[in-house]
Amino acid sequence: MGLLRGMARTAVVAGTASAVSGRVQRRQASKFAEKDAATAAKQQEAYDAQMAQQQPPPQAYQQPAYQQPVYQQPPPPPPPAGGGGISDDAIQQLKELGALKEQGILTDEEFVAQKAKILGT
C-alpha cells in the first residue's frame, strides 16, 4: 500500500504543479499582451500627432499632374497563308532531305528543288 500511496501523491503533486504553471504562463502572456497593446497605441498616437503637425508643400512647388499615354494593343497578326501549316509528313521529308544534304548526297540545287516540291511553292 505504501508504494501505491507514494505514486498517487507524486501524481497529484505533478498534476497540481503543471496546472499552476500553465495558469501562471497564461496570466503572464495576457499581462504582456496588454502592455504591448498599450505601447503600440501610444506610438500610433505620437505618429498621428507628428503627421498632423507637418504641413503639405505649397502648391507652387508641386509638379503638374502628368497624364500617362494610353497603351493601345497592336492588332493581331494575320492568319498564316496556306491552310494550317506544314503536315507532319512534310516535316519528316524535310528532315530527311536535310540529312541527305549534310551527308553530301544532294547538292544545294537539288535540295532547294525538292524542298520547293514538298512545300508546294
The first five atom37 places (N, CA, C, CB, O) and aatype in JSON, in Angstrom:
{
  "aatype": [12, 7, 10, 10, 1, 7, 12, 0, 1, 16, 0, 19, 19, 0, 7, 16, 0, 15, 0, 19, 15, 7, 1, 19, 5, 1, 1, 5, 0, 15, 11, 13, 0, 6, 11, 3, 0, 0, 16, 0, 0, 11, 5, 5, 6, 0, 18, 3, 0, 5, 12, 0, 5, 5, 5, 14, 14, 14, 5, 0, 18, 5, 5, 14, 0, 18, 5, 5, 14, 19, 18, 5, 5, 14, 14, 14, 14, 14, 14, 14, 0, 7, 7, 7, 7, 9, 15, 3, 3, 0, 9, 5, 5, 10, 11, 6, 10, 7, 0, 10, 11, 6, 5, 7, 9, 10, 16, 3, 6, 6, 13, 19, 0, 5, 11, 0, 11, 9, 10, 7, 16],
  "atom_mask": [
    [1, 1, 1, 1, 1],
    [1, 1, 1, 0, 1],
    [1, 1, 1, 1, 1],
    [1, 1, 1, 1, 1],
    [1, 1, 1, 1, 1],
    [1, 1, 1, 0, 1],
    [1, 1, 1, 1, 1],
    [1, 1, 1, 1, 1],
    [1, 1, 1, 1, 1],
    [1, 1, 1, 1, 1],
    [1, 1, 1, 1, 1],
    [1, 1, 1, 1, 1],
    [1, 1, 1, 1, 1],
    [1, 1, 1, 1, 1],
    [1, 1, 1, 0, 1],
    [1, 1, 1, 1, 1],
    [1, 1, 1, 1, 1],
    [1, 1, 1, 1, 1],
    [1, 1, 1, 1, 1],
    [1, 1, 1, 1, 1],
    [1, 1, 1, 1, 1],
    [1, 1, 1, 0, 1],
    [1, 1, 1, 1, 1],
    [1, 1, 1, 1, 1],
    [1, 1, 1, 1, 1],
    [1, 1, 1, 1, 1],
    [1, 1, 1, 1, 1],
    [1, 1, 1, 1, 1],
    [1, 1, 1, 1, 1],
    [1, 1, 1, 1, 1],
    [1, 1, 1, 1, 1],
    [1, 1, 1, 1, 1],
    [1, 1, 1, 1, 1],
    [1, 1, 1, 1, 1],
    [1, 1, 1, 1, 1],
    [1, 1, 1, 1, 1],
    [1, 1, 1, 1, 1],
    [1, 1, 1, 1, 1],
    [1, 1, 1, 1, 1],
    [1, 1, 1, 1, 1],
    [1, 1, 1, 1, 1],
    [1, 1, 1, 1, 1],
    [1, 1, 1, 1, 1],
    [1, 1, 1, 1, 1],
    [1, 1, 1, 1, 1],
    [1, 1, 1, 1, 1],
    [1, 1, 1, 1, 1],
    [1, 1, 1, 1, 1],
    [1, 1, 1, 1, 1],
    [1, 1, 1, 1, 1],
    [1, 1, 1, 1, 1],
    [1, 1, 1, 1, 1],
    [1, 1, 1, 1, 1],
    [1, 1, 1, 1, 1],
    [1, 1, 1, 1, 1],
    [1, 1, 1, 1, 1],
    [1, 1, 1, 1, 1],
    [1, 1, 1, 1, 1],
    [1, 1, 1, 1, 1],
    [1, 1, 1, 1, 1],
    [1, 1, 1, 1, 1],
    [1, 1, 1, 1, 1],
    [1, 1, 1, 1, 1],
    [1, 1, 1, 1, 1],
    [1, 1, 1, 1, 1],
    [1, 1, 1, 1, 1],
    [1, 1, 1, 1, 1],
    [1, 1, 1, 1, 1],
    [1, 1, 1, 1, 1],
    [1, 1, 1, 1, 1],
    [1, 1, 1, 1, 1],
    [1, 1, 1, 1, 1],
    [1, 1, 1, 1, 1],
    [1, 1, 1, 1, 1],
    [1, 1, 1, 1, 1],
    [1, 1, 1, 1, 1],
    [1, 1, 1, 1, 1],
    [1, 1, 1, 1, 1],
    [1, 1, 1, 1, 1],
    [1, 1, 1, 1, 1],
    [1, 1, 1, 1, 1],
    [1, 1, 1, 0, 1],
    [1, 1, 1, 0, 1],
    [1, 1, 1, 0, 1],
    [1, 1, 1, 0, 1],
    [1, 1, 1, 1, 1],
    [1, 1, 1, 1, 1],
    [1, 1, 1, 1, 1],
    [1, 1, 1, 1, 1],
    [1, 1, 1, 1, 1],
    [1, 1, 1, 1, 1],
    [1, 1, 1, 1, 1],
    [1, 1, 1, 1, 1],
    [1, 1, 1, 1, 1],
    [1, 1, 1, 1, 1],
    [1, 1, 1, 1, 1],
    [1, 1, 1, 1, 1],
    [1, 1, 1, 0, 1],
    [1, 1, 1, 1, 1],
    [1, 1, 1, 1, 1],
    [1, 1, 1, 1, 1],
    [1, 1, 1, 1, 1],
    [1, 1, 1, 1, 1],
    [1, 1, 1, 0, 1],
    [1, 1, 1, 1, 1],
    [1, 1, 1, 1, 1],
    [1, 1, 1, 1, 1],
    [1, 1, 1, 1, 1],
    [1, 1, 1, 1, 1],
    [1, 1, 1, 1, 1],
    [1, 1, 1, 1, 1],
    [1, 1, 1, 1, 1],
    [1, 1, 1, 1, 1],
    [1, 1, 1, 1, 1],
    [1, 1, 1, 1, 1],
    [1, 1, 1, 1, 1],
    [1, 1, 1, 1, 1],
    [1, 1, 1, 1, 1],
    [1, 1, 1, 1, 1],
    [1, 1, 1, 0, 1],
    [1, 1, 1, 1, 1]
  ],
  "atom_positions": [
    [[0.81, -1.19, 0.0], [0.0, 0.0, 0.0], [0.86, 1.26, 0.0], [-0.93, -0.01, 1.19], [0.47, 2.27, -0.58]],
    [[1.99, 1.22, 0.62], [2.85, 2.39, 0.72], [3.34, 2.85, -0.64], [0.0, 0.0, 0.0], [3.46, 4.04, -0.9]],
    [[3.62, 1.88, -1.51], [4.09, 2.22, -2.84], [2.99, 2.89, -3.66], [4.6, 0.98, -3.56], [3.24, 3.87, -4.36]],
    [[1.78, 2.36, -3.56], [0.65, 2.92, -4.3], [0.34, 4.33, -3.81], [-0.58, 2.03, -4.15], [0.07, 5.23, -4.61]],
    [[0.38, 4.54, -2.48], [0.12, 5.85, -1.9], [1.2, 6.84, -2.34], [0.06, 5.75, -0.36], [0.89, 8.0, -2.61]],
    [[2.43, 6.42, -2.41], [3.53, 7.28, -2.84], [3.38, 7.68, -4.3], [0.0, 0.0, 0.0], [3.64, 8.83, -4.67]],
    [[2.98, 6.75, -5.11], [2.77, 7.05, -6.54], [1.6, 8.01, -6.73], [2.53, 5.75, -7.34], [1.67, 8.92, -7.55]],
    [[0.54, 7.8, -5.98], [-0.64, 8.68, -6.09], [-0.27, 10.09, -5.66], [-1.8, 8.14, -5.23], [-0.68, 11.05, -6.31]],
    [[0.48, 10.22, -4.57], [0.89, 11.53, -4.07], [1.76, 12.24, -5.12], [1.65, 11.4, -2.72], [1.6, 13.44, -5.35]],
    [[2.66, 11.5, -5.74], [3.53, 12.07, -6.78], [2.71, 12.55, -7.96], [4.57, 11.04, -7.23], [2.98, 13.61, -8.53]],
    [[1.71, 11.79, -8.35], [0.86, 12.17, -9.48], [0.07, 13.43, -9.16], [-0.11, 11.02, -9.84], [-0.06, 14.31, -10.01]],
    [[-0.45, 13.53, -7.94], [-1.22, 14.72, -7.54], [-0.32, 15.94, -7.52], [-1.87, 14.52, -6.15], [-0.69, 17.0, -8.02]],
    [[0.85, 15.8, -6.96], [1.79, 16.93, -6.89], [2.19, 17.37, -8.29], [3.04, 16.55, -6.06], [2.24, 18.56, -8.58]],
    [[2.49, 16.41, -9.15], [2.9, 16.75, -10.51], [1.76, 17.41, -11.27], [3.39, 15.51, -11.26], [1.98, 18.38, -11.99]],
    [[0.55, 16.89, -11.13], [-0.61, 17.49, -11.81], [-0.88, 18.9, -11.31], [0.0, 0.0, 0.0], [-1.17, 19.78, -12.12]],
    [[-0.79, 19.12, -10.01], [-1.01, 20.45, -9.44], [0.05, 21.42, -9.93], [-1.02, 20.39, -7.9], [-0.25, 22.55, -10.29]],
    [[1.28, 20.98, -9.94], [2.37, 21.84, -10.41], [2.18, 22.21, -11.88], [3.74, 21.15, -10.21], [2.42, 23.35, -12.27]],
    [[1.74, 21.25, -12.67], [1.51, 21.51, -14.09], [0.38, 22.51, -14.28], [1.2, 20.21, -14.83], [0.49, 23.42, -15.1]],
    [[-0.7, 22.36, -13.54], [-1.84, 23.27, -13.65], [-1.46, 24.68, -13.22], [-3.01, 22.76, -12.8], [-1.82, 25.66, -13.88]],
    [[-0.73, 24.79, -12.12], [-0.31, 26.11, -11.63], [0.63, 26.76, -12.63], [0.37, 25.99, -10.24], [0.53, 27.96, -12.89]],
    [[1.55, 25.98, -13.19], [2.5, 26.52, -14.16], [1.77, 27.05, -15.39], [3.51, 25.44, -14.57], [2.08, 28.13, -15.89]],
    [[0.8, 26.29, -15.89], [0.02, 26.73, -17.05], [-0.75, 28.01, -16.75], [0.0, 0.0, 0.0], [-0.83, 28.9, -17.59]],
    [[-1.32, 28.1, -15.56], [-2.09, 29.29, -15.16], [-1.18, 30.51, -15.09], [-2.79, 29.07, -13.8], [-1.54, 31.59, -15.56]],
    [[-0.01, 30.35, -14.5], [0.95, 31.46, -14.39], [1.39, 31.89, -15.79], [2.18, 31.04, -13.55], [1.5, 33.09, -16.06]],
    [[1.64, 30.94, -16.64], [2.09, 31.27, -18.0], [1.0, 32.04, -18.76], [2.46, 29.97, -18.78], [1.31, 33.02, -19.43]],
    [[-0.25, 31.62, -18.66], [-1.35, 32.32, -19.33], [-1.51, 33.73, -18.78], [-2.67, 31.55, -19.18], [-1.72, 34.68, -19.54]],
    [[-1.4, 33.88, -17.45], [-1.56, 35.2, -16.83], [-0.44, 36.14, -17.28], [-1.57, 35.08, -15.29], [-0.7, 37.31, -17.57]],
    [[0.79, 35.64, -17.35], [1.9, 36.48, -17.79], [1.74, 36.85, -19.27], [3.24, 35.77, -17.57], [2.03, 37.98, -19.66]],
    [[1.29, 35.91, -20.08], [1.11, 36.19, -21.51], [0.06, 37.28, -21.71], [0.7, 34.91, -22.26], [0.26, 38.18, -22.52]],
    [[-1.04, 37.2, -20.99], [-2.08, 38.24, -21.15], [-1.58, 39.58, -20.63], [-3.38, 37.83, -20.42], [-1.9, 40.62, -21.2]],
    [[-0.8, 39.57, -19.54], [-0.26, 40.82, -19.0], [0.68, 41.49, -20.0], [0.49, 40.56, -17.67], [0.6, 42.7, -20.22]],
    [[1.55, 40.71, -20.61], [2.47, 41.27, -21.59], [1.75, 41.71, -22.86], [3.55, 40.26, -21.93], [2.15, 42.69, -23.49]],
    [[0.7, 41.0, -23.25], [-0.07, 41.38, -24.43], [-0.74, 42.74, -24.2], [-1.13, 40.31, -24.76], [-0.76, 43.58, -25.1]],
    [[-1.29, 42.95, -23.0], [-1.9, 44.24, -22.68], [-0.86, 45.36, -22.71], [-2.59, 44.19, -21.29], [-1.12, 46.45, -23.23]],
    [[0.31, 45.08, -22.16], [1.39, 46.07, -22.14], [1.83, 46.42, -23.56], [2.59, 45.55, -21.31], [2.04, 47.59, -23.87]],
    [[1.96, 45.42, -24.43], [2.35, 45.65, -25.81], [1.29, 46.45, -26.56], [2.6, 44.32, -26.52], [1.62, 47.32, -27.36]],
    [[0.03, 46.17, -26.3], [-1.06, 46.9, -26.96], [-1.05, 48.36, -26.53], [-2.43, 46.25, -26.63], [-1.27, 49.25, -27.35]],
    [[-0.8, 48.61, -25.25], [-0.76, 49.99, -24.76], [0.41, 50.74, -25.39], [-0.65, 50.01, -23.22], [0.27, 51.9, -25.77]],
    [[1.56, 50.09, -25.49], [2.73, 50.72, -26.1], [2.47, 51.03, -27.58], [3.96, 49.81, -25.96], [2.83, 52.11, -28.06]],
    [[1.85, 50.11, -28.28], [1.56, 50.32, -29.7], [0.57, 51.47, -29.88], [0.99, 49.04, -30.33], [0.7, 52.26, -30.82]],
    [[-0.41, 51.57, -28.98], [-1.38, 52.67, -29.07], [-0.7, 54.02, -28.84], [-2.52, 52.46, -28.04], [-1.01, 54.99, -29.53]],
    [[0.21, 54.08, -27.89], [0.94, 55.33, -27.63], [1.79, 55.72, -28.83], [1.82, 55.2, -26.38], [1.84, 56.89, -29.21]],
    [[2.46, 54.75, -29.42], [3.29, 55.05, -30.58], [2.44, 55.53, -31.75], [4.09, 53.81, -30.99], [2.86, 56.43, -32.48]],
    [[1.28, 54.95, -31.95], [0.4, 55.36, -33.04], [-0.1, 56.78, -32.81], [-0.79, 54.39, -33.17], [-0.19, 57.57, -33.75]],
    [[-0.44, 57.11, -31.56], [-0.89, 58.48, -31.24], [0.22, 59.48, -31.51], [-1.35, 58.58, -29.77], [-0.04, 60.55, -32.06]],
    [[1.45, 59.15, -31.13], [2.57, 60.05, -31.36], [2.8, 60.24, -32.85], [3.85, 59.51, -30.69], [3.08, 61.35, -33.3]],
    [[2.69, 59.18, -33.61], [2.88, 59.27, -35.06], [1.78, 60.13, -35.69], [2.89, 57.87, -35.69], [2.05, 60.98, -36.54]],
    [[0.54, 59.91, -35.28], [-0.57, 60.69, -35.81], [-0.4, 62.17, -35.5], [-1.91, 60.19, -35.25], [-0.66, 63.02, -36.35]],
    [[0.05, 62.5, -34.27], [0.26, 63.89, -33.89], [1.37, 64.51, -34.74], [0.6, 64.0, -32.39], [1.26, 65.65, -35.17]],
    [[2.44, 63.76, -34.97], [3.55, 64.27, -35.77], [3.1, 64.52, -37.21], [4.73, 63.29, -35.74], [3.48, 65.53, -37.8]],
    [[2.32, 63.64, -37.76], [1.85, 63.8, -39.13], [0.88, 64.98, -39.25], [1.16, 62.5, -39.62], [0.86, 65.67, -40.27]],
    [[0.1, 65.22, -38.2], [-0.84, 66.35, -38.22], [-0.09, 67.68, -38.18], [-1.82, 66.26, -37.04], [-0.55, 68.67, -38.74]],
    [[1.08, 67.71, -37.53], [1.85, 68.95, -37.43], [2.54, 69.3, -38.74], [2.88, 68.84, -36.32], [2.78, 70.48, -39.01]],
    [[2.87, 68.32, -39.53], [3.55, 68.6, -40.79], [2.57, 69.25, -41.76], [4.14, 67.3, -41.4], [1.41, 68.85, -41.87]],
    [[3.07, 70.26, -42.46], [2.23, 70.96, -43.42], [2.53, 70.43, -44.82], [2.47, 72.5, -43.35], [3.67, 70.09, -45.13]],
    [[1.51, 70.35, -45.65], [1.77, 69.92, -47.03], [2.57, 70.98, -47.77], [0.44, 69.63, -47.77], [2.49, 72.16, -47.42]],
    [[3.35, 70.61, -48.78], [4.15, 71.59, -49.52], [3.24, 72.58, -50.27], [5.09, 70.88, -50.52], [2.12, 72.22, -50.65]],
    [[3.7, 73.79, -50.46], [2.88, 74.76, -51.17], [2.58, 74.3, -52.6], [3.58, 76.12, -51.2], [3.33, 73.52, -53.18]],
    [[1.49, 74.78, -53.16], [1.06, 74.38, -54.49], [2.07, 74.79, -55.56], [-0.29, 74.98, -54.81], [2.18, 74.12, -56.59]],
    [[2.81, 75.86, -55.33], [3.75, 76.35, -56.33], [4.88, 75.34, -56.58], [4.34, 77.7, -55.88], [5.44, 75.3, -57.67]],
    [[5.22, 74.54, -55.59], [6.33, 73.62, -55.73], [5.9, 72.24, -56.22], [7.03, 73.48, -54.42], [6.74, 71.41, -56.56]],
    [[4.62, 71.99, -56.26], [4.17, 70.69, -56.73], [4.24, 70.62, -58.25], [2.74, 70.41, -56.25], [3.97, 71.6, -58.93]],
    [[4.6, 69.49, -58.75], [4.69, 69.31, -60.19], [3.29, 69.12, -60.76], [5.6, 68.1, -60.55], [2.41, 68.57, -60.09]],
    [[3.09, 69.57, -61.99], [1.77, 69.39, -62.59], [1.48, 67.9, -62.79], [1.68, 70.14, -63.93], [2.39, 67.08, -62.95]],
    [[0.23, 67.58, -62.77], [-0.17, 66.19, -62.94], [0.2, 65.72, -64.35], [-1.7, 66.01, -62.69], [-0.07, 66.42, -65.34]],
    [[0.81, 64.58, -64.44], [1.23, 64.03, -65.71], [0.26, 62.92, -66.09], [2.69, 63.5, -65.65], [0.01, 61.99, -65.32]],
    [[-0.28, 63.05, -67.27], [-1.2, 62.03, -67.72], [-0.45, 61.06, -68.61], [-2.41, 62.66, -68.47], [0.1, 61.43, -69.65]],
    [[-0.42, 59.83, -68.19], [0.31, 58.81, -68.91], [-0.46, 58.43, -70.17], [0.57, 57.56, -68.02], [-1.69, 58.29, -70.13]],
    [[0.25, 58.26, -71.29], [-0.47, 57.9, -72.52], [-1.12, 56.53, -72.39], [0.49, 57.91, -73.73], [-0.61, 55.64, -71.7]],
    [[-2.23, 56.39, -73.05], [-2.97, 55.14, -73.01], [-2.33, 54.15, -73.99], [-4.47, 55.37, -73.34], [-2.08, 54.48, -75.15]],
    [[-2.08, 52.97, -73.5], [-1.45, 51.94, -74.33], [-2.52, 51.3, -75.19], [-0.74, 50.87, -73.45], [-3.57, 50.87, -74.71]],
    [[-2.22, 51.23, -76.49], [-3.14, 50.57, -77.41], [-2.47, 49.3, -77.89], [-3.52, 51.49, -78.6], [-1.34, 49.31, -78.37]],
    [[-3.18, 48.22, -77.75], [-2.63, 46.93, -78.14], [-2.59, 46.83, -79.65], [-3.46, 45.77, -77.54], [-3.56, 47.2, -80.32]],
    [[-1.48, 46.34, -80.21], [-1.39, 46.22, -81.67], [-2.39, 45.19, -82.18], [0.04, 45.84, -82.09], [-2.78, 44.28, -81.45]],
    [[-2.79, 45.33, -83.42], [-3.75, 44.37, -83.96], [-3.12, 42.98, -84.04], [-4.25, 44.81, -85.35], [-1.9, 42.87, -84.16]],
    [[-3.92, 41.95, -83.97], [-3.37, 40.6, -84.02], [-2.75, 40.33, -85.39], [-4.44, 39.56, -83.7], [-3.2, 40.89, -86.39]],
    [[-1.74, 39.46, -85.44], [-1.1, 39.17, -86.73], [-2.07, 38.45, -87.65], [0.18, 38.31, -86.52], [-2.97, 37.74, -87.19]],
    [[-1.9, 38.62, -88.95], [-2.81, 37.96, -89.89], [-2.64, 36.45, -89.81], [-2.58, 38.46, -91.33], [-1.56, 35.96, -89.47]],
    [[-3.67, 35.7, -90.13], [-3.55, 34.25, -90.08], [-2.56, 33.77, -91.14], [-4.92, 33.58, -90.27], [-2.42, 34.41, -92.18]],
    [[-1.88, 32.67, -90.88], [-0.88, 32.2, -91.84], [-1.54, 31.78, -93.15], [-0.08, 31.02, -91.25], [-2.63, 31.21, -93.17]],
    [[-0.85, 32.08, -94.22], [-1.35, 31.73, -95.54], [-1.23, 30.22, -95.72], [-0.59, 32.49, -96.65], [-0.41, 29.57, -95.07]],
    [[-2.01, 29.69, -96.57], [-1.94, 28.26, -96.81], [-3.19, 27.63, -96.23], [0.0, 0.0, 0.0], [-4.29, 28.03, -96.59]],
    [[-3.06, 26.74, -95.42], [-4.22, 26.1, -94.87], [-3.9, 25.43, -93.56], [0.0, 0.0, 0.0], [-4.39, 24.32, -93.31]],
    [[-3.13, 26.03, -92.73], [-2.89, 25.46, -91.43], [-1.46, 25.01, -91.22], [0.0, 0.0, 0.0], [-1.18, 24.38, -90.2]],
    [[-0.55, 25.31, -92.1], [0.83, 25.0, -91.85], [1.31, 23.74, -92.56], [0.0, 0.0, 0.0], [0.7, 23.29, -93.53]],
    [[2.39, 23.2, -92.06], [3.05, 22.06, -92.69], [2.6, 20.79, -91.97], [4.6, 22.21, -92.65], [2.49, 20.77, -90.75]],
    [[2.35, 19.75, -92.74], [1.94, 18.49, -92.14], [3.15, 17.79, -91.53], [1.25, 17.57, -93.19], [4.3, 18.11, -91.83]],
    [[2.86, 16.84, -90.67], [3.94, 16.08, -90.04], [4.74, 15.28, -91.08], [3.37, 15.13, -88.98], [5.95, 15.11, -90.95]],
    [[4.06, 14.81, -92.09], [4.72, 14.06, -93.16], [5.73, 14.95, -93.9], [3.69, 13.49, -94.14], [6.84, 14.52, -94.2]],
    [[5.31, 16.2, -94.18], [6.2, 17.13, -94.88], [7.42, 17.47, -94.03], [5.45, 18.42, -95.26], [8.53, 17.58, -94.54]],
    [[7.2, 17.62, -92.73], [8.32, 17.92, -91.82], [9.31, 16.75, -91.83], [7.81, 18.19, -90.37], [10.53, 16.97, -91.87]],
    [[8.81, 15.54, -91.8], [9.68, 14.36, -91.82], [10.49, 14.31, -93.12], [8.86, 13.08, -91.65], [11.68, 13.99, -93.1]],
    [[9.82, 14.61, -94.26], [10.52, 14.59, -95.54], [11.61, 15.66, -95.58], [9.53, 14.8, -96.69], [12.7, 15.42, -96.11]],
    [[11.31, 16.85, -95.01], [12.32, 17.92, -94.98], [13.51, 17.53, -94.11], [11.69, 19.22, -94.45], [14.65, 17.86, -94.44]],
    [[13.26, 16.84, -93.02], [14.36, 16.38, -92.17], [15.24, 15.39, -92.93], [13.82, 15.73, -90.88], [16.47, 15.44, -92.84]],
    [[14.6, 14.49, -93.66], [15.36, 13.51, -94.44], [16.18, 14.2, -95.53], [14.41, 12.47, -95.06], [17.33, 13.84, -95.78]],
    [[15.58, 15.22, -96.17], [16.33, 15.97, -97.19], [17.54, 16.67, -96.58], [15.42, 17.01, -97.87], [18.63, 16.67, -97.16]],
    [[17.33, 17.26, -95.4], [18.44, 17.94, -94.71], [19.56, 16.98, -94.39], [0.0, 0.0, 0.0], [20.74, 17.31, -94.52]],
    [[19.19, 15.78, -93.96], [20.21, 14.77, -93.64], [20.97, 14.36, -94.9], [19.56, 13.54, -92.98], [22.19, 14.2, -94.86]],
    [[20.25, 14.2, -96.01], [20.91, 13.82, -97.26], [21.86, 14.93, -97.74], [19.87, 13.52, -98.35], [22.94, 14.64, -98.27]],
    [[21.46, 16.17, -97.55], [22.31, 17.29, -97.96], [23.57, 17.34, -97.09], [21.53, 18.63, -97.87], [24.67, 17.58, -97.59]],
    [[23.41, 17.11, -95.79], [24.56, 17.14, -94.88], [25.54, 16.02, -95.2], [24.09, 17.02, -93.42], [26.75, 16.18, -95.03]],
    [[25.03, 14.89, -95.65], [25.9, 13.77, -96.0], [26.58, 13.98, -97.34], [25.1, 12.47, -96.01], [27.5, 13.24, -97.71]],
    [[26.13, 14.99, -98.09], [26.75, 15.28, -99.38], [26.11, 14.51, -100.52], [0.0, 0.0, 0.0], [26.63, 14.53, -101.63]],
    [[25.01, 13.84, -100.27], [24.34, 13.07, -101.33], [23.59, 14.0, -102.27], [23.36, 12.04, -100.71], [23.55, 13.77, -103.47]],
    [[22.98, 15.08, -101.7], [22.25, 16.06, -102.52], [23.07, 17.34, -102.64], [20.86, 16.37, -101.9], [23.74, 17.74, -101.69]],
    [[23.01, 17.97, -103.79], [23.63, 19.28, -103.96], [22.66, 20.34, -103.48], [24.04, 19.54, -105.46], [21.5, 20.05, -103.18]],
    [[23.14, 21.58, -103.4], [22.28, 22.68, -102.95], [21.09, 22.86, -103.9], [23.07, 23.99, -102.86], [19.97, 23.08, -103.44]],
    [[21.33, 22.76, -105.2], [20.26, 22.95, -106.18], [19.2, 21.86, -106.04], [20.83, 22.96, -107.6], [18.0, 22.14, -106.09]],
    [[19.64, 20.61, -105.86], [18.71, 19.5, -105.7], [17.9, 19.65, -104.41], [19.46, 18.16, -105.7], [16.7, 19.39, -104.38]],
    [[18.58, 20.08, -103.35], [17.9, 20.28, -102.07], [16.82, 21.33, -102.2], [18.91, 20.69, -100.99], [15.69, 21.11, -101.74]],
    [[17.13, 22.49, -102.83], [16.17, 23.57, -103.0], [14.99, 23.11, -103.85], [16.84, 24.81, -103.63], [13.85, 23.45, -103.55]],
    [[15.26, 22.35, -104.89], [14.19, 21.89, -105.76], [13.25, 20.93, -105.02], [14.77, 21.22, -107.01], [12.03, 21.06, -105.11]],
    [[13.82, 19.98, -104.29], [13.0, 19.02, -103.55], [12.22, 19.7, -102.42], [13.88, 17.9, -102.99], [11.07, 19.34, -102.13]],
    [[12.84, 20.66, -101.79], [12.19, 21.42, -100.71], [10.99, 22.17, -101.27], [13.19, 22.42, -100.05], [9.91, 22.14, -100.67]],
    [[11.15, 22.84, -102.4], [10.04, 23.56, -103.02], [8.94, 22.61, -103.42], [10.52, 24.33, -104.24], [7.76, 22.95, -103.31]],
    [[9.3, 21.42, -103.88], [8.31, 20.44, -104.28], [7.48, 19.98, -103.07], [8.99, 19.24, -104.96], [6.26, 19.85, -103.16]],
    [[8.16, 19.72, -101.92], [7.46, 19.27, -100.7], [6.56, 20.37, -100.16], [8.47, 18.85, -99.62], [5.42, 20.11, -99.76]],
    [[7.07, 21.6, -100.15], [6.3, 22.71, -99.59], [5.22, 23.22, -100.55], [7.23, 23.85, -99.21], [4.33, 23.96, -100.14]],
    [[5.3, 22.83, -101.81], [4.28, 23.25, -102.78], [4.45, 24.69, -103.22], [0.0, 0.0, 0.0], [3.48, 25.35, -103.59]],
    [[5.67, 25.16, -103.19], [5.92, 26.55, -103.63], [6.74, 26.58, -104.89], [6.63, 27.36, -102.54], [7.06, 27.65, -105.4]]
  ]
}
